[in-house]
Short mmCIF file of C-alpha atoms and ligand atoms in Angstrom, two decimals:
data_model
loop_
_atom_site.label_atom_id
_atom_site.label_comp_id
_atom_site.label_asym_id
_atom_site.label_seq_id
_atom_site.Cartn_x
_atom_site.Cartn_y
_atom_site.Cartn_z
CA UNK A 1 0.00 0.00 0.00
CA UNK A 2 1.42 3.33 -1.00
CA UNK A 3 1.04 5.33 2.23
CA UNK A 4 2.68 8.33 0.75
CA UNK A 5 0.28 8.64 -2.18
CA UNK A 6 -2.75 8.22 0.06
CA UNK A 7 -1.43 10.85 2.43
CA UNK A 8 -1.33 13.39 -0.38
CA UNK A 9 -4.87 12.51 -1.49
CA UNK A 10 -6.21 12.86 2.03
CA UNK A 11 -4.51 16.17 2.71
CA UNK A 12 -5.82 17.45 -0.63
CA UNK A 13 -9.36 16.37 0.30
CA UNK A 14 -9.12 18.32 3.57
CA UNK A 15 -7.72 21.39 1.89
CA UNK A 16 -10.34 21.13 -0.87
CA UNK A 17 -13.38 21.19 1.46
CA UNK A 18 -15.33 24.39 0.85
CA UNK A 19 -17.20 24.51 4.11
CA UNK A 20 -17.72 22.83 7.47
CA UNK A 21 -20.27 20.36 6.04
CA UNK A 22 -17.88 19.14 3.33
CA UNK A 23 -15.12 18.91 5.89
CA UNK A 24 -17.36 16.77 8.11
CA UNK A 25 -17.92 14.36 5.20
CA UNK A 26 -14.19 14.12 4.58
CA UNK A 27 -13.66 13.44 8.28
CA UNK A 28 -16.16 10.55 8.23
CA UNK A 29 -14.42 9.12 5.19
CA UNK A 30 -11.04 9.28 6.93
CA UNK A 31 -11.84 8.56 10.57
CA UNK A 32 -15.42 7.25 10.63
CA UNK A 33 -16.36 3.64 11.49
CA UNK A 34 -14.86 2.44 8.20
CA UNK A 35 -12.38 5.27 7.99
CA UNK A 36 -9.53 4.73 5.56
CA UNK A 37 -6.87 6.22 7.82
CA UNK A 38 -7.74 3.84 10.62
CA UNK A 39 -7.74 0.98 8.09
CA UNK A 40 -4.24 1.95 7.07
CA UNK A 41 -3.06 1.87 10.66
CA UNK A 42 -4.76 -1.47 11.28
CA UNK A 43 -3.31 -3.00 8.11
CA UNK A 44 0.02 -3.36 9.90
CA UNK A 45 -1.17 -6.74 11.22
CA UNK A 46 -1.29 -8.19 7.71
CA UNK A 47 2.42 -7.53 7.12
CA UNK A 48 5.34 -9.85 7.76
CA UNK A 49 6.77 -9.32 11.20
CA UNK A 50 9.99 -7.60 10.15
CA UNK A 51 8.18 -4.93 8.15
CA UNK A 52 5.76 -4.04 10.91
CA UNK A 53 7.81 -1.57 13.03
CA UNK A 54 8.77 0.64 10.08
CA UNK A 55 5.28 0.58 8.56
CA UNK A 56 3.58 1.16 11.89
CA UNK A 57 5.71 4.19 12.53
CA UNK A 58 5.06 5.66 9.07
CA UNK A 59 1.32 4.99 9.27
CA UNK A 60 1.02 6.65 12.68
CA UNK A 61 2.90 9.70 11.45
CA UNK A 62 0.48 10.00 8.54
CA UNK A 63 -2.48 9.59 10.88
CA UNK A 64 -1.27 12.38 13.15
CA UNK A 65 -0.54 14.67 10.25
CA UNK A 66 -4.01 14.15 8.77
CA UNK A 67 -5.66 14.70 12.16
CA UNK A 68 -3.77 17.95 12.63
CA UNK A 69 -4.74 19.15 9.15
CA UNK A 70 -8.41 18.39 9.91
CA UNK A 71 -8.33 20.26 13.21
CA UNK A 72 -6.69 23.30 11.60
CA UNK A 73 -9.27 23.39 8.84
CA UNK A 74 -12.15 22.99 11.30
CA UNK A 75 -10.82 25.94 13.34
CA UNK A 76 -10.49 28.05 10.18
CA UNK A 77 -14.14 27.43 9.25
CA UNK A 78 -15.26 28.25 12.84
CA UNK A 79 -13.39 31.56 12.70
CA UNK A 80 -14.98 32.39 9.36
CA UNK A 81 -18.45 31.60 10.70
CA UNK A 82 -17.89 33.87 13.74
CA UNK A 83 -16.64 36.72 11.57
CA UNK A 84 -19.71 36.33 9.32
CA UNK A 85 -22.05 36.43 12.33
CA UNK A 86 -20.47 39.56 13.79
CA UNK A 87 -20.51 41.28 10.41
CA UNK A 88 -24.18 40.41 9.83
CA UNK A 89 -25.26 41.75 13.28
CA UNK A 90 -23.82 45.13 12.36
CA UNK A 91 -22.64 45.43 15.92
CA UNK A 92 -20.44 48.32 16.90
CA UNK A 93 -18.91 47.61 20.28
CA UNK A 94 -17.61 51.19 20.56
CA UNK A 95 -21.08 52.74 20.41
CA UNK A 96 -22.34 54.02 23.79
CA UNK A 97 -25.31 52.07 25.15
CA UNK A 98 -28.79 53.57 25.56
CA UNK A 99 -28.97 56.06 28.45
CA UNK A 100 -31.47 55.00 31.02
CA UNK A 101 -32.93 57.69 33.23
CA UNK A 102 -32.06 57.01 36.84
CA UNK A 103 -34.17 58.08 39.76
CA UNK A 104 -32.94 60.70 42.17
CA UNK A 105 -33.21 60.77 45.92
CA UNK A 106 -35.71 63.19 47.35
CA UNK A 107 -33.93 66.13 49.02
CA UNK A 108 -35.44 65.20 52.39
CA UNK A 109 -34.01 61.70 51.99
CA UNK A 110 -30.61 63.12 51.07
CA UNK A 111 -30.44 65.26 54.20
CA UNK A 112 -31.95 62.56 56.40
CA UNK A 113 -29.32 60.06 55.19
CA UNK A 114 -26.56 62.52 55.99
CA UNK A 115 -27.96 63.18 59.45
CA UNK A 116 -28.32 59.46 60.14
CA UNK A 117 -24.71 58.88 59.02
CA UNK A 118 -23.52 61.71 61.24
CA UNK A 119 -25.43 60.66 64.34
CA UNK A 120 -24.61 56.98 63.99
CA UNK A 121 -20.94 57.98 63.76
CA UNK A 122 -21.46 59.72 67.11
CA UNK A 123 -22.82 56.53 68.62
CA UNK A 124 -26.57 57.14 68.21
CA UNK A 125 -28.91 54.33 67.21
CA UNK A 126 -31.77 54.64 64.75
CA UNK A 127 -35.11 54.07 66.40
CA UNK A 128 -38.47 53.71 64.64
CA UNK A 129 -41.93 54.34 66.00
CA UNK A 130 -45.46 53.99 64.68
CA UNK A 131 -47.10 56.72 62.61
CA UNK A 132 -50.46 55.67 64.02
CA UNK A 133 -49.84 56.50 67.65
CA UNK A 134 -51.83 56.38 70.87
CA UNK A 135 -52.98 59.53 72.60
CA UNK A 136 -50.97 58.33 75.57
CA UNK A 137 -47.53 58.32 73.92
CA UNK A 138 -48.19 61.35 71.73
CA UNK A 139 -49.42 63.55 74.62
CA UNK A 140 -49.92 62.13 78.12
CA UNK A 141 -46.54 60.43 78.51
CA UNK A 142 -44.90 63.63 77.30
CA UNK A 143 -46.32 65.63 80.18
CA UNK A 144 -49.07 67.14 78.03
CA UNK A 145 -52.30 66.54 80.02
CA UNK A 146 -55.75 66.62 78.39
CA UNK A 147 -56.49 70.25 79.19
CA UNK A 148 -53.05 71.49 78.27
CA UNK A 149 -52.96 74.29 75.68
CA UNK A 150 -50.05 72.58 73.90
CA UNK A 151 -52.54 70.05 72.53
CA UNK A 152 -54.34 72.79 70.71
CA UNK A 153 -51.17 74.07 69.10
CA UNK A 154 -50.79 70.69 67.45
CA UNK A 155 -53.92 70.24 65.38
CA UNK A 156 -54.35 66.53 65.48
CA UNK A 157 -55.77 64.05 62.97
CA UNK A 158 -57.78 61.78 65.26
CA UNK A 159 -58.59 58.22 64.22
CA UNK A 160 -61.53 55.98 64.97
CA UNK A 161 -60.99 54.49 68.43
CA UNK A 162 -60.25 50.75 68.65
CA UNK A 163 -62.04 48.79 71.34
CA UNK A 164 -60.22 49.12 74.65
CA UNK A 165 -57.15 50.80 73.22
CA UNK A 166 -58.08 54.40 73.87
CA UNK A 167 -57.89 57.08 71.25
CA UNK A 168 -55.48 56.78 68.36
CA UNK A 169 -54.14 59.54 66.16
CA UNK A 170 -51.59 60.24 63.45
CA UNK A 171 -48.54 61.25 65.44
CA UNK A 172 -48.07 65.00 65.49
CA UNK A 173 -44.34 64.74 66.21
CA UNK A 174 -41.61 62.12 66.67
CA UNK A 175 -41.37 62.82 70.41
CA UNK A 176 -43.68 59.91 71.40
CA UNK A 177 -40.82 57.58 70.50
CA UNK A 178 -38.89 59.06 73.46
CA UNK A 179 -41.01 57.32 76.09
CA UNK A 180 -41.46 54.20 73.94
CA UNK A 181 -37.68 53.90 73.67
CA UNK A 182 -37.07 54.50 77.38
CA UNK A 183 -39.68 51.93 78.38
CA UNK A 184 -38.21 49.33 76.05
CA UNK A 185 -34.66 50.06 77.23
CA UNK A 186 -35.70 49.76 80.88
CA UNK A 187 -37.56 46.51 80.19
CA UNK A 188 -34.37 45.14 78.65
CA UNK A 189 -32.27 46.10 81.69
CA UNK A 190 -31.20 49.67 80.97
CA UNK A 191 -27.51 50.13 80.26
CA UNK A 192 -26.76 53.84 79.99
CA UNK A 193 -25.97 55.90 78.04
CA UNK A 194 -28.94 55.80 75.69
CA UNK A 195 -28.47 57.74 72.45
CA UNK A 196 -31.12 57.47 69.77
CA UNK A 197 -32.37 59.35 66.76
CA UNK A 198 -35.85 58.91 65.37
CA UNK A 199 -36.33 60.09 61.79
CA UNK A 200 -39.98 59.96 60.86
CA UNK A 201 -43.09 61.29 59.22
CA UNK A 202 -45.56 63.38 61.20
CA UNK A 203 -48.98 64.82 60.50
CA UNK A 204 -50.95 67.85 61.54
CA UNK A 205 -54.24 69.21 60.40
CA UNK A 206 -52.71 72.42 59.10
CA UNK A 207 -53.82 74.81 56.43
CA UNK A 208 -51.15 74.34 53.81
CA UNK A 209 -49.17 77.42 52.81
CA UNK A 210 -45.60 78.46 51.98
CA UNK A 211 -44.31 77.31 55.35
CA UNK A 212 -46.89 74.76 56.59
CA UNK A 213 -47.60 71.21 55.43
CA UNK A 214 -50.01 68.63 56.84
CA UNK A 215 -47.37 65.93 56.32
CA UNK A 216 -43.81 66.63 57.34
CA UNK A 217 -40.63 65.02 58.54
CA UNK A 218 -38.87 65.36 61.85
CA UNK A 219 -35.84 63.85 63.41
CA UNK A 220 -36.04 63.41 67.13
CA UNK A 221 -32.93 62.94 69.23
CA UNK A 222 -32.69 61.65 72.77
CA UNK A 223 -29.67 61.21 75.02
CA UNK A 224 -30.02 59.90 78.58
CA UNK A 225 -27.25 58.98 80.97
CA UNK A 226 -26.76 58.24 84.63
CA UNK A 227 -25.82 61.16 86.90
CA UNK A 228 -22.26 60.56 88.02
CA UNK A 229 -21.10 62.50 91.06
CA UNK A 230 -22.48 65.97 90.48
CA UNK A 231 -22.69 65.58 86.73
CA UNK A 232 -25.27 64.28 84.33
CA UNK A 233 -26.04 65.08 80.72
CA UNK A 234 -25.92 68.87 80.50
CA UNK A 235 -26.99 71.78 78.33
CA UNK A 236 -23.35 72.05 77.23
CA UNK A 237 -23.59 68.52 75.78
CA UNK A 238 -26.77 69.51 73.99
CA UNK A 239 -25.28 72.64 72.45
CA UNK A 240 -22.13 70.84 71.34
CA UNK A 241 -24.10 68.05 69.66
CA UNK A 242 -26.42 70.51 67.91
CA UNK A 243 -23.55 72.65 66.67
CA UNK A 244 -21.76 69.63 65.25
CA UNK A 245 -24.93 68.52 63.53
CA UNK A 246 -25.72 71.92 61.99
CA UNK A 247 -22.14 72.45 60.84
CA UNK A 248 -22.21 69.19 58.90
CA UNK A 249 -25.68 69.62 57.47
CA UNK A 250 -25.42 73.27 56.46
CA UNK A 251 -21.86 72.69 55.20
CA UNK A 252 -20.47 75.73 56.98
CA UNK A 253 -19.33 76.80 60.39
CA UNK A 254 -22.30 78.02 62.36
CA UNK A 255 -22.99 80.17 65.35
CA UNK A 256 -25.89 79.22 67.54
CA UNK A 257 -27.83 80.89 70.29
CA UNK A 258 -30.38 79.54 72.74
CA UNK A 259 -33.59 81.26 73.64
CA UNK A 260 -36.08 79.94 76.15
CA UNK A 261 -38.76 77.86 74.46
CA UNK A 262 -41.74 76.14 75.97
CA UNK A 263 -42.36 72.43 75.43
CA UNK A 264 -43.99 70.49 78.27
CA UNK A 265 -41.65 67.51 77.89
CA UNK A 266 -38.43 69.45 78.47
CA UNK A 267 -37.29 71.65 81.32
CA UNK A 268 -35.67 73.96 80.55
CA UNK A 269 -36.77 74.09 76.93
CA UNK A 270 -34.99 76.05 74.23
CA UNK A 271 -35.33 77.35 70.74
CA UNK A 272 -31.94 77.01 69.13
CA UNK A 273 -31.21 79.60 66.47
CA UNK A 274 -28.46 79.51 63.88
CA UNK A 275 -26.91 82.63 62.35
CA UNK A 276 -28.52 83.18 58.98
CA UNK A 277 -26.50 81.33 56.31
CA UNK A 278 -27.90 83.55 53.54
CA UNK A 279 -26.75 86.94 54.82
CA UNK A 280 -24.14 85.70 57.32
CA UNK A 281 -26.05 87.41 60.10
CA UNK A 282 -26.31 90.80 58.38
CA UNK A 283 -30.09 90.66 58.06
CA UNK A 284 -32.07 89.61 54.98
CA UNK A 285 -35.61 88.59 54.00
CA UNK A 286 -35.08 84.93 54.93
CA UNK A 287 -34.15 85.79 58.54
CA UNK A 288 -36.59 88.70 58.60
CA UNK A 289 -33.68 91.11 59.12
CA UNK A 290 -32.84 89.52 62.47
CA UNK A 291 -29.66 87.72 61.38
CA UNK A 292 -30.91 84.55 63.12
CA UNK A 293 -33.02 81.61 62.00
CA UNK A 294 -35.02 79.50 64.40
CA UNK A 295 -34.11 75.95 63.56
CA UNK A 296 -34.16 73.52 66.44
CA UNK A 297 -36.43 73.14 69.43
CA UNK A 298 -34.71 71.22 72.21
CA UNK A 299 -34.21 70.98 75.93
CA UNK A 300 -33.37 68.91 78.98
CA UNK A 301 -35.70 65.94 79.34
CA UNK A 302 -38.45 66.70 81.88
CA UNK A 303 -38.35 64.58 85.07
CA UNK A 304 -41.93 63.46 84.43
CA UNK A 305 -40.94 62.08 81.03
CA UNK A 306 -38.02 60.15 82.52
CA UNK A 307 -40.43 58.78 85.11
CA UNK A 308 -42.95 57.70 82.47
CA UNK A 309 -40.06 55.96 80.74
CA UNK A 310 -39.35 54.04 83.94
CA UNK A 311 -36.27 55.95 85.12
CA UNK A 312 -35.60 57.77 88.39
CA UNK A 313 -35.04 61.48 87.55
CA UNK A 314 -32.71 61.74 90.54
CA UNK A 315 -30.38 59.25 88.91
CA UNK A 316 -30.75 60.06 85.22
CA UNK A 317 -30.73 63.19 83.11
CA UNK A 318 -30.94 63.75 79.39
CA UNK A 319 -31.46 66.11 76.51
CA UNK A 320 -33.80 65.90 73.54
CA UNK A 321 -34.30 67.75 70.30
CA UNK A 322 -36.84 67.69 67.50
CA UNK A 323 -35.52 68.83 64.19
CA UNK A 324 -37.92 69.80 61.41
CA UNK A 325 -36.26 68.18 58.41
CA UNK A 326 -37.99 70.31 55.78
CA UNK A 327 -36.74 73.43 57.44
CA UNK A 328 -33.16 72.20 57.41
CA UNK A 329 -33.46 71.12 53.77
CA UNK A 330 -34.89 74.52 52.83
CA UNK A 331 -31.96 76.29 54.47
CA UNK A 332 -29.45 73.95 52.92
CA UNK A 333 -30.71 74.32 49.35
CA UNK A 334 -32.31 77.76 49.55
CA UNK A 335 -35.87 76.50 48.96
CA UNK A 336 -38.51 79.07 49.89
CA UNK A 337 -41.77 77.10 49.61
CA UNK A 338 -42.42 73.98 51.70
CA UNK A 339 -45.11 72.82 49.24
CA UNK A 340 -42.38 71.94 46.72
CA UNK A 341 -41.50 68.81 48.70
CA UNK A 342 -44.83 67.07 48.20
CA UNK A 343 -45.81 68.88 45.01
CA UNK A 344 -44.51 66.17 42.70
CA UNK A 345 -43.09 68.67 40.20
CA UNK A 346 -40.32 66.77 38.41
CA UNK A 347 -38.50 70.01 37.52
CA UNK A 348 -38.02 70.57 41.24
CA UNK A 349 -37.01 66.99 42.04
CA UNK A 350 -34.58 66.66 39.13
CA UNK A 351 -32.39 69.41 40.51
CA UNK A 352 -31.05 67.11 43.19
CA UNK A 353 -28.08 64.86 42.58
CA UNK A 354 -28.60 61.48 40.98
CA UNK A 355 -28.59 58.42 43.18
CA UNK A 356 -24.99 57.98 44.19
CA UNK A 357 -25.10 55.32 46.86
N1 LIG B 1 -41.97 67.67 69.36
C1 LIG B 1 -41.88 69.10 69.27
C2 LIG B 1 -42.74 69.61 68.14
O1 LIG B 1 -42.94 68.92 67.17
C3 LIG B 1 -40.45 69.54 68.98
C4 LIG B 1 -39.53 69.30 70.12
C5 LIG B 1 -39.23 70.30 71.01
C6 LIG B 1 -38.91 68.06 70.30
C7 LIG B 1 -38.35 70.12 72.05
C8 LIG B 1 -38.03 67.86 71.33
C9 LIG B 1 -37.76 68.90 72.22
O2 LIG B 1 -37.41 66.70 71.54
O3 LIG B 1 -36.88 68.70 73.22
O4 LIG B 1 -43.23 70.69 68.20
#
């Protein structure tokens, strides 16, 4: 058998295949069940013994060469097919993809996130409370008895009473979470200090105008610690915490001043003012020419509130504050109408940075 001649024929058949299908047919002819290459290799057994080693070696070399030629040709056809596919799809990998509009965070969310980050870095914990609240936690436990004029200043949305549960309402502030938190902490074996913030939505039956909304956001803060020696949590601690907070949120150094303010659940109570960031205290329309903006009601936790929370006011003191988030956001971004927040005007909302976290 002339191995050399057959080798040439086989290699020519491989090279002559026009496509993958023809190549597959050639492959069956060569290596299939009755493949001629395999027959050649097997034919060694029919030779006289002394010829076998030389023939076997030559036949195997041919087999390997033909296999390699087949593989190379198969690969070439595969490459061609891929190139054809890419060309047909008319696909330009350098073209920028379609731009999808991304949502933006609401400005109140942006500022709330920053405040939460700040306070948690100072060791505060985030505390939630119900928006549907009981009259007890919203008023009574906060030292606001039924006939107290403070109830009238907070026009309340009352809800249908549930059997046996007393009157419910939409919370008018985040302060009810103060006593809820104290009671829970005491039930769990109070380990002072307690430092919590309570961001949340509040509701009042207000006539809506430039500076009033029926639905608004507050962030309550509460710090309580044991009195050690002569010292407990003090007004100095309160002022320092508030200054730090306002400096971060208004992105500038701030001056603050305290005026007496009346809230039944703190004693003494304060209105904390910040020097007007718009006119730097010179007097402008935003601060009504006073140079100061009222921003943060706060005070030292009233002994009755500590008691309602289950703590002995002789042993514990604390401070609390209730920040109106809209007000802070308005100062931060120079927004002059509170109705913008709930107005749903996309032109307003789109001015705030895209989602970045
Ligand atoms: N809850 C009060 C309000 O909405 C604000 C407030 C005042 C909260 C003094 C406090 C505080 O924690 O100490 O009108």
